[in-house]
Amino acid sequence: MRTVDWTVMFLWLVSLVSFGMYRGRGSSTTSKYLLAGKTMPWYAMGLSILATQASAITFISTTGQGFVDGMRFVQFYFGLPIAMVLLSATAVPIFHRAKVFTAYEYLEQRFDAKTRALVGLIFLIQRGLAAGIGLYAPAVALASVLGWSDRLITVLIGVLVITYTASGGIKALTWADVQQMAMIFIALILSLIVVVHALPANISFLDALHLAGAAGRLNIVDLHLDLSDRYNLWSGLIGGGFLALAYFGCDQSQVQRYLTGKSIAQSRLSLLFNATVKIPMQLFILFIGVMVFVLSLFTPGPMIFQPAEAARAAQTSAWKPVEQQFRQTFERRRDAAQQLAASIRSGGTQKTASLAAFRSAESDYRKARERGLDIVQTLHGGERFDDTNYIFLSFVREYLPAGLVGLVIGVIFSASMGSTSGEINSLATVSVVDIYRRFFVRGRSDRHYLTASRLLTVFWGAYAVAFAAWGARGFGALIVRVNIVGSLFYGGLLGVFVLAFFCKKVGGTAAFWGVLAGEAAIFSVARFTDISFLWYNVVGCIVVVAVALAISKTQPAAGCAE
Amino acid sequence: MEPEDSEKLPDDAPPFLGRWNRVYAAVLVYLASLILILYLITLLFEPSHV
């Protein structure tokens, strides 16, 4: 990074924190601090919801996913618009009219205190784990670019997040998220312009699309039903739909966003905004990764994208012959790509032969890179090594002009801040409202609970930093599976809210045991089958409802509403 | 400790299409169209079609 990059990054982060603190001033009551006094417009809530999901690791790993696997990952989001419609019609008006701070507070109104406490604790465990992991993964990736220690980056992000979140509450973080999303869109558009501009002069945009298609990178929709494959139309629509229902309907980090709306209509619009924007946004991010892949067909890149690991592997005796083979396969693939582009343009009979040659060269190139990855894995005692998260950062370092590098790195920083601020704010809210005030210290002044909210925001922020900086190292594969960890709990949460909304005669005890049975079922499926994690939510939800209804059978007139 | 203005939360009509059910239907039609377009792009750029 050059001086101008450091300056841009510094100015961006300072302006983000300052703007958040400025907009969050006057949060002098718990309602203003936790729910922004119910004054937020739909676009601010909508962008904040988008920002909370768009963590830094999503940003850098989605582009990497596009590079190595193409665009089929977008199917994961196909169920999201359906979930948003269902939640707009059900959860939004129910939560608003219940006059609650948290989704779990509503469960006590509907069931009983033990169900509220159980679900609140499940949320604290699941979200608490995710908050630490969410900080750790981007810090490690950014450390490779900045040359700093990942602990220093973790602490820096944590201090900035705690500063504006603890001072201004949800209003501060929502407006910071709005600013952040605007900058993310700008950085993404500029990145795409740069990558397309960097393609060889004789390769048009249409040629690039054809080459991406030939390499299987534009395989967006797959109609085959396969329960063990997470990326096909059906797992996206059904499994992804259930995951989105659980995430946006039962996870306080999302529910709290739309509870800040000035009306039910504004909250609905914020969700429907996400329903229309999320898929195109993910497509755009994946497409940048695909275009970086096309660029890599013509310009030699590293065999290993993680610089420190590449340097370590280069010290081994096995490295040199593998790298030499990698360079040879690159040259053969580059020539085959040029040949294929030319034959597609001319429309001649050479097309089929050129395609076969290109695909063979691409396969050899991939095998050569895998041999390089094997060397790193051997250095790690056979532990799986994946450098997907470093591909986009490698592109940023190599191709973006001075100033834009600082902006993109700053945006990745702030994406990590946006998701972490939402998490610690919601963790503090549940800790105060569902645990502290409900079970330990009742009947104190609003000022007392406001102070408790601020202190718990600092506590959860400090916890996330400590977990990311010192605790996450032992979790290894768990970090890679952050979405899977979420799915272990979401099915149970979704099931209890389905009972609450639709099964009017099911009581608290049935719901409580239903949640426990649902969680047991999810952990059994995860442990003993190879079913994709997207289906855990479906399994968990069905088991919760079925067990609760079965228990309710012992009581008269139990059942779900029409 | 209670959310402010929680009793002033009217269930307003949407700013377009008149009724919420129509807005929901529009979102679902949009989703179906998007999937269809993406499927056509998949077919158009399938390796065998290139």
Coordinates of C-alpha atoms in Angstrom, one line a residue:
Chain A
M1 CA 0.0 0.0 0.0
R2 CA 1.2 3.5 -0.9
T3 CA 0.9 6.7 1.1
V4 CA -2.2 7.7 -0.8
D5 CA -3.8 4.3 0.0
W6 CA -3.2 4.7 3.7
T7 CA -4.6 8.2 3.6
V8 CA -7.8 7.1 1.8
M9 CA -8.3 4.2 4.1
F10 CA -7.7 6.3 7.2
L11 CA -10.1 9.1 6.0
W12 CA -12.7 6.6 5.1
L13 CA -12.7 4.8 8.5
V14 CA -12.6 8.2 10.4
S15 CA -15.6 9.5 8.4
L16 CA -17.5 6.3 8.9
V17 CA -17.1 6.3 12.7
S18 CA -17.7 10.1 12.9
F19 CA -20.8 10.0 10.8
G20 CA -22.2 7.1 12.9
M21 CA -21.5 8.9 16.1
Y22 CA -23.0 12.1 14.8
R23 CA -26.2 10.4 13.7
G24 CA -26.4 8.4 16.9
R25 CA -26.3 11.5 19.2
G26 CA -29.3 11.9 21.5
S27 CA -29.9 8.2 22.2
S28 CA -30.8 9.1 25.7
T29 CA -33.5 6.4 26.4
T30 CA -33.5 2.6 26.0
S31 CA -36.0 2.9 23.3
K32 CA -33.9 5.4 21.4
Y33 CA -30.7 3.4 22.1
L34 CA -32.1 0.0 21.2
L35 CA -34.8 0.8 18.7
A36 CA -33.9 4.4 17.5
G37 CA -37.1 5.6 19.0
K38 CA -38.9 3.8 16.1
T39 CA -38.0 6.6 13.7
M40 CA -36.0 4.9 10.9
P41 CA -37.0 5.2 7.2
W42 CA -37.2 2.0 5.0
Y43 CA -34.1 2.7 3.0
A44 CA -31.9 3.1 6.1
M45 CA -33.2 -0.1 7.6
G46 CA -32.9 -1.9 4.3
L47 CA -29.3 -0.9 3.7
S48 CA -28.5 -1.7 7.3
I49 CA -29.9 -5.2 6.9
L50 CA -27.9 -5.6 3.7
A51 CA -24.7 -4.4 5.5
T52 CA -25.2 -6.7 8.5
Q53 CA -25.1 -9.7 6.1
A54 CA -22.3 -8.3 4.0
S55 CA -19.5 -9.1 6.3
A56 CA -15.9 -8.7 5.1
I57 CA -15.5 -12.4 4.7
T58 CA -18.6 -12.5 2.5
F59 CA -17.1 -9.7 0.4
I60 CA -13.7 -11.4 -0.2
S61 CA -14.8 -15.0 -0.2
T62 CA -17.7 -14.5 -2.6
T63 CA -15.4 -13.1 -5.3
G64 CA -13.0 -16.0 -4.6
Q65 CA -16.0 -18.4 -5.0
G66 CA -16.8 -16.8 -8.4
F67 CA -13.1 -17.3 -9.4
V68 CA -12.9 -21.0 -8.5
D69 CA -16.4 -22.3 -8.9
G70 CA -18.4 -19.8 -11.0
M71 CA -21.7 -18.2 -10.2
R72 CA -23.8 -21.1 -9.0
F73 CA -23.4 -20.0 -5.4
V74 CA -26.1 -17.3 -6.1
Q75 CA -28.7 -20.1 -5.9
F76 CA -28.2 -20.0 -2.2
Y77 CA -30.2 -16.8 -2.1
F78 CA -33.1 -17.8 -4.3
G79 CA -35.3 -18.5 -1.3
L80 CA -34.6 -15.1 0.3
P81 CA -37.3 -13.1 -1.6
I82 CA -39.9 -15.7 -0.7
A83 CA -38.9 -15.5 3.0
M84 CA -39.0 -11.7 2.9
V85 CA -42.6 -11.8 1.5
L86 CA -43.7 -14.3 4.2
L87 CA -42.0 -12.3 7.0
S88 CA -43.5 -9.0 5.7
A89 CA -46.9 -10.5 5.9
T90 CA -46.5 -12.2 9.3
A91 CA -43.6 -11.4 11.6
V92 CA -43.3 -7.6 10.9
P93 CA -46.9 -6.7 12.0
I94 CA -46.9 -9.2 14.8
F95 CA -43.6 -7.9 16.3
H96 CA -44.5 -4.3 15.9
R97 CA -47.9 -4.7 17.5
A98 CA -46.4 -6.8 20.4
K99 CA -44.4 -3.6 21.3
V100 CA -41.3 -5.6 22.0
F101 CA -37.6 -4.9 21.9
T102 CA -36.6 -8.4 21.0
A103 CA -38.2 -11.3 19.1
Y104 CA -37.7 -13.5 22.2
E105 CA -39.7 -11.0 24.4
Y106 CA -42.7 -11.9 22.1
L107 CA -42.2 -15.6 23.0
E108 CA -43.0 -14.9 26.6
Q109 CA -46.2 -13.0 25.6
R110 CA -47.1 -16.0 23.5
F111 CA -45.7 -18.9 25.5
D112 CA -43.9 -18.5 28.8
A113 CA -40.7 -17.3 30.5
K114 CA -38.7 -20.5 30.1
T115 CA -39.3 -20.7 26.3
R116 CA -38.1 -17.1 26.1
A117 CA -35.0 -17.8 28.2
L118 CA -34.2 -21.0 26.2
V119 CA -34.4 -19.3 22.8
G120 CA -32.6 -16.2 24.1
L121 CA -29.8 -18.3 25.3
I122 CA -29.6 -20.2 22.0
F123 CA -29.3 -16.9 20.3
L124 CA -26.5 -15.7 22.6
I125 CA -24.5 -18.8 22.1
Q126 CA -24.9 -18.9 18.3
R127 CA -24.5 -15.2 17.7
G128 CA -21.7 -14.9 20.3
L129 CA -19.7 -17.5 18.5
A130 CA -20.4 -16.0 15.1
A131 CA -19.3 -12.5 16.3
G132 CA -15.9 -13.7 17.2
I133 CA -15.4 -15.8 14.1
G134 CA -16.7 -12.9 11.9
L135 CA -13.9 -10.7 13.2
Y136 CA -11.2 -13.3 13.0
A137 CA -11.4 -14.5 9.4
P138 CA -11.1 -11.0 7.7
A139 CA -8.4 -9.9 10.1
V140 CA -6.3 -12.9 9.0
A141 CA -6.9 -12.0 5.3
L142 CA -6.3 -8.3 5.8
A143 CA -3.1 -9.1 7.7
S144 CA -1.6 -10.6 4.5
V145 CA -2.2 -7.3 2.6
L146 CA -1.3 -4.8 5.3
G147 CA 1.7 -6.6 6.7
W148 CA 0.3 -6.1 10.2
S149 CA -0.5 -8.8 12.8
D150 CA -4.0 -10.1 12.6
R151 CA -4.4 -9.4 16.3
L152 CA -3.6 -5.8 15.8
I153 CA -6.2 -5.6 13.0
T154 CA -8.8 -7.4 15.2
V155 CA -8.3 -5.0 18.1
L156 CA -8.4 -1.9 15.7
I157 CA -11.7 -3.0 14.1
G158 CA -13.1 -3.9 17.6
V159 CA -12.2 -0.5 19.1
L160 CA -13.7 1.4 16.1
V161 CA -16.9 -0.7 16.3
I162 CA -17.3 -0.4 20.0
T163 CA -16.7 3.4 19.9
Y164 CA -19.7 4.2 17.7
T165 CA -22.0 1.3 18.6
A166 CA -21.7 1.9 22.4
S167 CA -22.1 5.7 22.1
G168 CA -25.0 6.0 19.7
G169 CA -26.7 2.5 19.8
I170 CA -28.7 1.2 16.8
K171 CA -29.2 4.6 15.2
A172 CA -25.4 5.1 15.0
L173 CA -24.8 1.7 13.5
T174 CA -27.7 2.0 11.1
W175 CA -26.5 5.3 9.6
A176 CA -22.9 4.0 9.5
D177 CA -24.2 1.0 7.6
V178 CA -26.0 3.2 5.1
Q179 CA -22.7 5.1 4.4
Q180 CA -20.8 1.8 4.3
M181 CA -23.2 0.2 1.7
A182 CA -23.0 3.2 -0.5
M183 CA -19.2 2.9 -0.5
I184 CA -19.3 -0.9 -1.1
F185 CA -21.4 -0.4 -4.2
I186 CA -18.9 2.3 -5.5
A187 CA -15.9 0.0 -4.7
L188 CA -17.5 -3.0 -6.5
I189 CA -18.4 -1.0 -9.6
L190 CA -14.9 0.5 -9.8
S191 CA -13.3 -3.0 -9.3
L192 CA -15.4 -4.4 -12.2
I193 CA -14.4 -1.5 -14.5
V194 CA -10.7 -2.1 -13.6
V195 CA -10.8 -5.9 -14.2
V196 CA -12.6 -5.6 -17.6
H197 CA -10.2 -2.8 -18.6
A198 CA -7.2 -5.0 -17.7
L199 CA -8.2 -7.7 -20.2
P200 CA -6.0 -8.0 -23.3
A201 CA -6.9 -5.5 -26.0
N202 CA -8.0 -8.3 -28.4
I203 CA -10.4 -9.8 -25.9
S204 CA -13.8 -8.1 -25.9
F205 CA -16.3 -8.3 -23.0
L206 CA -18.3 -10.8 -25.0
D207 CA -15.2 -12.9 -25.6
A208 CA -14.7 -12.8 -21.8
L209 CA -18.2 -14.1 -21.2
H210 CA -17.7 -17.0 -23.7
L211 CA -14.4 -17.9 -22.1
A212 CA -16.0 -17.9 -18.6
G213 CA -18.8 -20.1 -20.0
A214 CA -16.3 -22.5 -21.6
A215 CA -14.6 -22.8 -18.2
G216 CA -18.0 -23.6 -16.5
R217 CA -18.0 -20.3 -14.6
L218 CA -21.4 -19.1 -15.8
N219 CA -23.2 -22.2 -14.6
I220 CA -25.7 -20.1 -12.6
V221 CA -28.8 -22.3 -12.4
D222 CA -28.7 -26.1 -11.8
L223 CA -32.1 -27.8 -11.9
H224 CA -30.8 -31.2 -10.5
L225 CA -32.1 -32.1 -7.1
D226 CA -29.3 -33.4 -4.9
L227 CA -29.6 -33.2 -1.1
S228 CA -25.9 -33.3 -0.5
D229 CA -25.2 -30.4 -2.9
R230 CA -25.9 -27.0 -1.4
Y231 CA -25.9 -25.1 -4.7
N232 CA -28.9 -26.1 -6.9
L233 CA -32.2 -24.5 -7.6
W234 CA -34.1 -26.6 -5.1
S235 CA -31.7 -26.4 -2.1
G236 CA -31.6 -22.6 -2.8
L237 CA -35.4 -22.2 -2.9
I238 CA -36.3 -24.5 -0.1
G239 CA -33.2 -24.8 2.1
G240 CA -32.1 -21.3 1.5
G241 CA -35.7 -20.1 2.0
F242 CA -35.9 -21.7 5.4
L243 CA -32.5 -20.3 6.3
A244 CA -33.6 -16.8 5.3
L245 CA -36.9 -17.2 7.2
A246 CA -34.9 -18.2 10.3
Y247 CA -32.2 -15.5 9.9
F248 CA -34.5 -12.6 9.2
G249 CA -37.4 -13.8 11.3
C250 CA -35.8 -15.1 14.5
D251 CA -32.3 -13.7 14.7
Q252 CA -32.3 -10.6 16.8
S253 CA -29.5 -9.0 14.8
Q254 CA -31.9 -8.8 11.9
V255 CA -35.2 -8.4 13.7
Q256 CA -33.9 -5.4 15.6
R257 CA -33.2 -3.6 12.3
Y258 CA -36.8 -3.6 11.1
L259 CA -38.2 -3.0 14.6
T260 CA -36.7 0.5 14.3
G261 CA -39.2 1.4 11.6
K262 CA -41.5 4.4 12.0
S263 CA -44.4 2.3 10.7
I264 CA -45.2 -1.3 9.8
A265 CA -45.2 -0.2 6.1
Q266 CA -41.6 1.2 6.4
S267 CA -40.4 -2.1 8.0
R268 CA -42.1 -4.1 5.3
L269 CA -40.5 -2.0 2.6
S270 CA -37.0 -2.5 4.1
L271 CA -37.4 -6.3 3.9
L272 CA -38.8 -6.1 0.4
F273 CA -36.0 -3.9 -0.7
N274 CA -33.6 -6.7 0.4
A275 CA -35.8 -9.2 -1.5
T276 CA -35.1 -7.3 -4.7
V277 CA -31.5 -6.1 -4.2
K278 CA -29.8 -9.1 -2.6
I279 CA -29.6 -11.5 -5.6
P280 CA -28.4 -8.9 -8.1
M281 CA -25.8 -7.7 -5.6
Q282 CA -24.5 -11.3 -5.0
L283 CA -24.5 -11.8 -8.8
F284 CA -22.4 -8.7 -9.2
I285 CA -19.9 -9.7 -6.6
L286 CA -19.6 -13.3 -8.1
F287 CA -19.3 -11.8 -11.5
I288 CA -16.3 -9.7 -10.4
G289 CA -14.7 -13.0 -9.3
V290 CA -15.5 -14.6 -12.7
M291 CA -13.9 -11.7 -14.6
V292 CA -10.8 -11.9 -12.4
F293 CA -10.7 -15.6 -13.4
V294 CA -10.9 -14.6 -17.1
L295 CA -8.1 -12.0 -16.5
S296 CA -6.0 -14.8 -14.9
L297 CA -6.2 -16.7 -18.2
F298 CA -4.0 -14.1 -19.8
T299 CA -1.8 -12.8 -17.0
P300 CA 0.4 -15.1 -14.9
G301 CA -0.7 -15.1 -11.3
P302 CA 0.6 -16.8 -8.2
M303 CA 0.2 -20.5 -7.7
I304 CA -0.7 -19.9 -4.1
F305 CA -2.7 -16.7 -3.3
Q306 CA -1.8 -16.5 0.4
P307 CA 1.6 -14.8 0.2
A308 CA 3.0 -16.0 3.5
E309 CA 2.2 -19.7 2.8
A310 CA 3.5 -19.3 -0.8
A311 CA 6.8 -18.0 0.6
R312 CA 7.0 -20.9 3.1
A313 CA 6.2 -23.5 0.4
A314 CA 8.8 -22.0 -1.9
Q315 CA 11.5 -23.0 0.6
T316 CA 10.7 -26.7 0.0
S317 CA 12.5 -28.9 -2.5
A318 CA 9.2 -30.0 -4.1
W319 CA 8.2 -26.4 -5.0
K320 CA 10.5 -25.7 -8.0
P321 CA 9.4 -28.5 -10.3
V322 CA 5.7 -28.0 -9.4
E323 CA 5.9 -24.3 -10.1
Q324 CA 7.7 -24.9 -13.4
Q325 CA 4.9 -27.2 -14.4
F326 CA 2.4 -24.6 -13.3
R327 CA 4.0 -22.0 -15.5
Q328 CA 3.9 -24.3 -18.5
T329 CA 0.3 -25.2 -18.0
F330 CA -0.5 -21.5 -17.7
E331 CA 1.1 -20.7 -21.0
R332 CA -0.7 -23.6 -22.7
R333 CA -4.0 -22.5 -21.2
R334 CA -3.4 -18.8 -22.3
D335 CA -2.7 -19.9 -25.9
A336 CA -5.8 -22.2 -25.9
A337 CA -7.9 -19.3 -24.5
Q338 CA -6.7 -16.9 -27.3
Q339 CA -7.4 -19.7 -29.9
L340 CA -10.9 -20.3 -28.5
A341 CA -11.8 -16.6 -28.5
A342 CA -10.6 -16.2 -32.1
S343 CA -12.5 -19.3 -33.3
I344 CA -15.7 -18.1 -31.5
R345 CA -15.4 -14.7 -33.1
S346 CA -14.8 -16.2 -36.6
G347 CA -17.6 -18.7 -36.1
G348 CA -15.6 -21.3 -38.0
T349 CA -15.5 -25.1 -37.7
Q350 CA -12.4 -24.9 -35.4
K351 CA -14.7 -24.0 -32.4
T352 CA -15.2 -27.6 -31.1
A353 CA -11.6 -28.5 -31.3
S354 CA -10.6 -25.2 -29.7
L355 CA -13.0 -25.7 -26.9
A356 CA -11.7 -29.2 -26.2
A357 CA -8.1 -27.9 -26.2
F358 CA -9.1 -25.1 -23.8
R359 CA -10.9 -27.4 -21.4
S360 CA -8.0 -29.8 -21.4
A361 CA -5.5 -27.0 -20.7
E362 CA -7.8 -25.6 -17.9
S363 CA -7.9 -29.1 -16.3
D364 CA -4.1 -29.5 -16.4
Y365 CA -3.7 -26.0 -15.0
R366 CA -6.0 -26.8 -12.1
K367 CA -4.2 -30.0 -11.4
A368 CA -0.9 -28.2 -11.3
R369 CA -2.3 -25.6 -8.9
E370 CA -3.6 -28.5 -6.7
R371 CA -0.1 -29.9 -6.5
G372 CA 1.0 -26.5 -5.2
L373 CA -1.8 -26.6 -2.6
D374 CA -0.7 -30.1 -1.6
I375 CA 2.7 -28.8 -0.7
V376 CA 1.2 -26.2 1.7
Q377 CA -1.1 -28.9 3.1
T378 CA 1.9 -31.1 3.8
L379 CA 3.6 -28.2 5.6
H380 CA 0.4 -28.0 7.8
G381 CA 0.5 -31.7 8.6
G382 CA -2.1 -32.7 6.0
E383 CA -4.7 -30.2 7.2
R384 CA -6.9 -28.9 4.4
F385 CA -5.6 -25.6 3.0
D386 CA -7.8 -23.2 1.0
D387 CA -6.6 -19.8 -0.4
T388 CA -10.0 -18.7 -1.9
N389 CA -10.2 -15.8 0.5
Y390 CA -6.9 -14.3 -0.8
I391 CA -7.8 -14.3 -4.6
F392 CA -9.6 -11.0 -4.6
L393 CA -7.0 -9.4 -2.3
S394 CA -4.3 -10.6 -4.7
F395 CA -6.2 -8.9 -7.6
V396 CA -6.6 -5.7 -5.5
R397 CA -2.8 -5.6 -4.8
E398 CA -1.8 -6.3 -8.4
Y399 CA -4.2 -4.3 -10.5
L400 CA -6.1 -1.5 -8.7
P401 CA -4.6 2.0 -9.0
A402 CA -3.2 4.0 -6.1
G403 CA -6.0 5.3 -3.9
L404 CA -8.5 2.7 -5.0
V405 CA -6.5 0.0 -3.2
G406 CA -6.9 2.0 0.0
L407 CA -10.6 2.5 -0.6
V408 CA -11.2 -1.2 -1.2
I409 CA -9.2 -2.3 1.8
G410 CA -11.0 0.3 3.9
V411 CA -14.4 -1.0 2.6
I412 CA -13.4 -4.5 3.6
F413 CA -12.5 -3.2 7.0
S414 CA -15.8 -1.4 7.3
A415 CA -17.8 -4.4 6.1
S416 CA -16.3 -6.3 9.0
M417 CA -17.2 -3.4 11.3
G418 CA -20.8 -3.3 9.9
S419 CA -21.6 -6.9 10.6
T420 CA -19.8 -6.9 14.0
S421 CA -21.6 -3.7 15.2
G422 CA -25.0 -5.3 14.4
E423 CA -24.0 -8.4 16.2
I424 CA -22.8 -6.8 19.4
N425 CA -25.7 -4.4 19.5
S426 CA -28.2 -7.3 19.3
L427 CA -26.3 -9.4 21.8
A428 CA -26.4 -6.5 24.2
T429 CA -30.1 -6.0 23.6
V430 CA -31.0 -9.7 24.3
S431 CA -28.7 -9.7 27.3
V432 CA -30.4 -6.7 28.9
V433 CA -34.0 -7.2 27.8
D434 CA -34.4 -11.0 27.9
I435 CA -31.9 -12.0 30.7
Y436 CA -30.8 -9.1 32.9
R437 CA -34.0 -7.1 33.2
R438 CA -36.3 -10.2 33.0
F439 CA -34.6 -12.5 35.5
F440 CA -32.1 -10.6 37.6
V441 CA -32.8 -6.9 38.1
R442 CA -36.4 -5.9 37.6
G443 CA -38.2 -2.5 38.1
R444 CA -35.2 -0.2 37.8
S445 CA -35.2 3.2 36.0
D446 CA -34.9 3.5 32.3
R447 CA -31.5 5.2 32.8
H448 CA -30.3 2.1 34.7
Y449 CA -31.1 -0.2 31.7
L450 CA -29.6 2.3 29.3
T451 CA -26.4 2.2 31.2
A452 CA -26.6 -1.6 31.3
S453 CA -27.1 -1.6 27.5
R454 CA -24.0 0.5 26.9
L455 CA -21.9 -1.5 29.2
L456 CA -23.0 -4.8 27.7
T457 CA -22.3 -3.4 24.2
V458 CA -18.8 -2.8 25.4
F459 CA -18.7 -6.2 27.0
W460 CA -19.8 -8.1 23.9
G461 CA -17.5 -6.0 21.7
A462 CA -14.5 -6.9 24.0
Y463 CA -15.6 -10.5 24.0
A464 CA -15.7 -10.6 20.2
V465 CA -12.3 -9.1 20.0
A466 CA -10.8 -11.4 22.6
F467 CA -12.4 -14.5 21.0
A468 CA -11.1 -13.4 17.5
A469 CA -7.6 -12.4 18.6
W470 CA -6.9 -15.2 21.1
G471 CA -9.6 -17.9 21.1
A472 CA -10.5 -18.5 17.4
R473 CA -7.2 -20.2 16.5
G474 CA -8.2 -23.5 18.1
F475 CA -11.4 -23.6 16.1
G476 CA -9.8 -24.3 12.7
A477 CA -12.4 -25.9 10.5
L478 CA -15.2 -24.3 12.5
I479 CA -14.2 -20.9 11.1
V480 CA -14.7 -22.2 7.6
R481 CA -18.1 -23.5 8.6
V482 CA -19.5 -20.3 10.1
N483 CA -22.7 -20.7 8.1
I484 CA -23.0 -24.3 9.1
V485 CA -22.7 -23.3 12.8
G486 CA -25.7 -20.9 12.3
S487 CA -27.7 -23.6 10.7
L488 CA -27.3 -25.9 13.7
F489 CA -29.5 -23.5 15.7
Y490 CA -31.7 -21.7 13.2
G491 CA -34.1 -24.6 12.6
G492 CA -35.0 -24.8 16.2
L493 CA -35.6 -21.0 16.4
L494 CA -37.7 -21.0 13.3
G495 CA -39.8 -23.9 14.5
V496 CA -40.7 -22.1 17.8
F497 CA -41.7 -18.9 15.9
V498 CA -43.9 -21.0 13.5
L499 CA -45.6 -22.4 16.5
A500 CA -46.0 -18.9 18.0
F501 CA -47.5 -17.4 14.8
F502 CA -49.6 -20.2 13.5
C503 CA -50.3 -22.8 16.2
K504 CA -52.4 -20.7 18.6
K505 CA -53.3 -23.5 20.9
V506 CA -49.8 -24.9 21.5
G507 CA -48.6 -23.9 25.0
G508 CA -45.2 -23.0 26.5
T509 CA -44.2 -26.5 27.7
A510 CA -44.9 -28.1 24.4
A511 CA -42.9 -25.4 22.6
F512 CA -40.0 -25.7 25.0
W513 CA -39.7 -29.5 24.5
G514 CA -40.2 -29.0 20.8
V515 CA -37.2 -26.7 20.6
L516 CA -35.0 -29.2 22.5
A517 CA -36.2 -32.1 20.3
G518 CA -35.6 -30.0 17.1
E519 CA -32.0 -29.2 18.2
A520 CA -31.4 -32.8 19.0
A521 CA -32.6 -33.8 15.5
I522 CA -30.4 -31.1 13.8
F523 CA -27.3 -32.3 15.6
S524 CA -28.1 -35.9 14.8
V525 CA -28.5 -35.1 11.1
A526 CA -25.3 -33.1 11.1
R527 CA -23.4 -35.9 12.9
F528 CA -24.7 -39.0 11.1
T529 CA -25.6 -37.9 7.5
D530 CA -24.0 -36.0 4.7
I531 CA -27.1 -33.9 4.0
S532 CA -26.2 -30.3 3.2
F533 CA -26.4 -27.8 6.1
L534 CA -29.1 -25.8 4.2
W535 CA -31.5 -28.6 4.9
Y536 CA -30.9 -28.5 8.7
N537 CA -33.3 -25.6 9.0
V538 CA -36.0 -27.6 7.3
V539 CA -35.4 -30.6 9.5
G540 CA -35.2 -28.6 12.7
C541 CA -38.4 -26.6 12.0
I542 CA -40.4 -29.6 11.1
V543 CA -39.3 -31.6 14.2
V544 CA -40.0 -28.6 16.6
V545 CA -43.6 -28.2 15.2
A546 CA -44.3 -32.0 15.1
V547 CA -43.0 -32.7 18.6
A548 CA -44.8 -29.6 20.1
L549 CA -48.1 -30.7 18.4
A550 CA -47.6 -34.3 19.6
I551 CA -47.2 -33.1 23.2
S552 CA -50.1 -30.7 22.8
K553 CA -52.3 -33.7 21.8
T554 CA -52.4 -34.6 25.4
Q555 CA -54.1 -31.3 26.0
P556 CA -57.6 -30.6 24.6
A557 CA -58.2 -28.6 21.4
A558 CA -54.5 -28.3 20.4
G559 CA -53.6 -27.5 16.8
C560 CA -52.5 -25.0 14.3
A561 CA -54.6 -22.1 13.1
E562 CA -56.3 -22.2 9.7
Chain B
M1 CA -38.7 0.7 29.5
E2 CA -41.1 0.4 26.6
P3 CA -40.7 1.2 22.9
E4 CA -41.7 4.8 22.2
D5 CA -44.6 5.5 19.8
S6 CA -45.4 1.8 19.6
E7 CA -49.1 2.6 19.7
K8 CA -48.8 4.9 16.8
L9 CA -47.9 2.2 14.3
P10 CA -50.5 2.2 11.6
D11 CA -50.6 -0.6 9.0
D12 CA -50.4 1.9 6.0
A13 CA -51.0 1.0 2.4
P14 CA -47.9 0.5 0.3
P15 CA -46.6 3.5 -1.7
F16 CA -47.3 1.7 -4.9
L17 CA -49.7 -1.0 -6.3
G18 CA -52.4 -0.1 -3.8
R19 CA -52.4 -3.3 -1.7
W20 CA -49.6 -5.3 0.1
N21 CA -50.7 -8.5 -1.6
R22 CA -50.0 -7.0 -5.0
V23 CA -46.6 -5.9 -3.8
Y24 CA -45.8 -9.4 -2.6
A25 CA -47.0 -10.9 -5.9
A26 CA -44.8 -8.4 -7.8
V27 CA -41.8 -9.5 -5.7
L28 CA -42.5 -13.2 -6.5
V29 CA -43.0 -12.5 -10.2
Y30 CA -39.7 -10.6 -10.1
L31 CA -38.0 -13.6 -8.5
A32 CA -39.4 -16.0 -11.1
S33 CA -38.3 -13.7 -14.0
L34 CA -34.8 -13.4 -12.5
I35 CA -34.4 -17.2 -12.2
L36 CA -35.7 -17.7 -15.7
I37 CA -33.2 -15.1 -17.1
L38 CA -30.3 -16.6 -15.2
Y39 CA -31.3 -20.1 -16.4
L40 CA -31.3 -18.8 -20.0
I41 CA -27.9 -17.3 -19.5
T42 CA -26.7 -20.6 -18.1
L43 CA -27.9 -22.4 -21.2
L44 CA -26.5 -19.7 -23.5
F45 CA -23.0 -19.9 -22.1
E46 CA -22.9 -23.7 -21.3
P47 CA -19.6 -25.1 -22.4
S48 CA -21.2 -27.3 -25.1
H49 CA -23.0 -24.2 -26.5
V50 CA -19.9 -22.0 -26.6

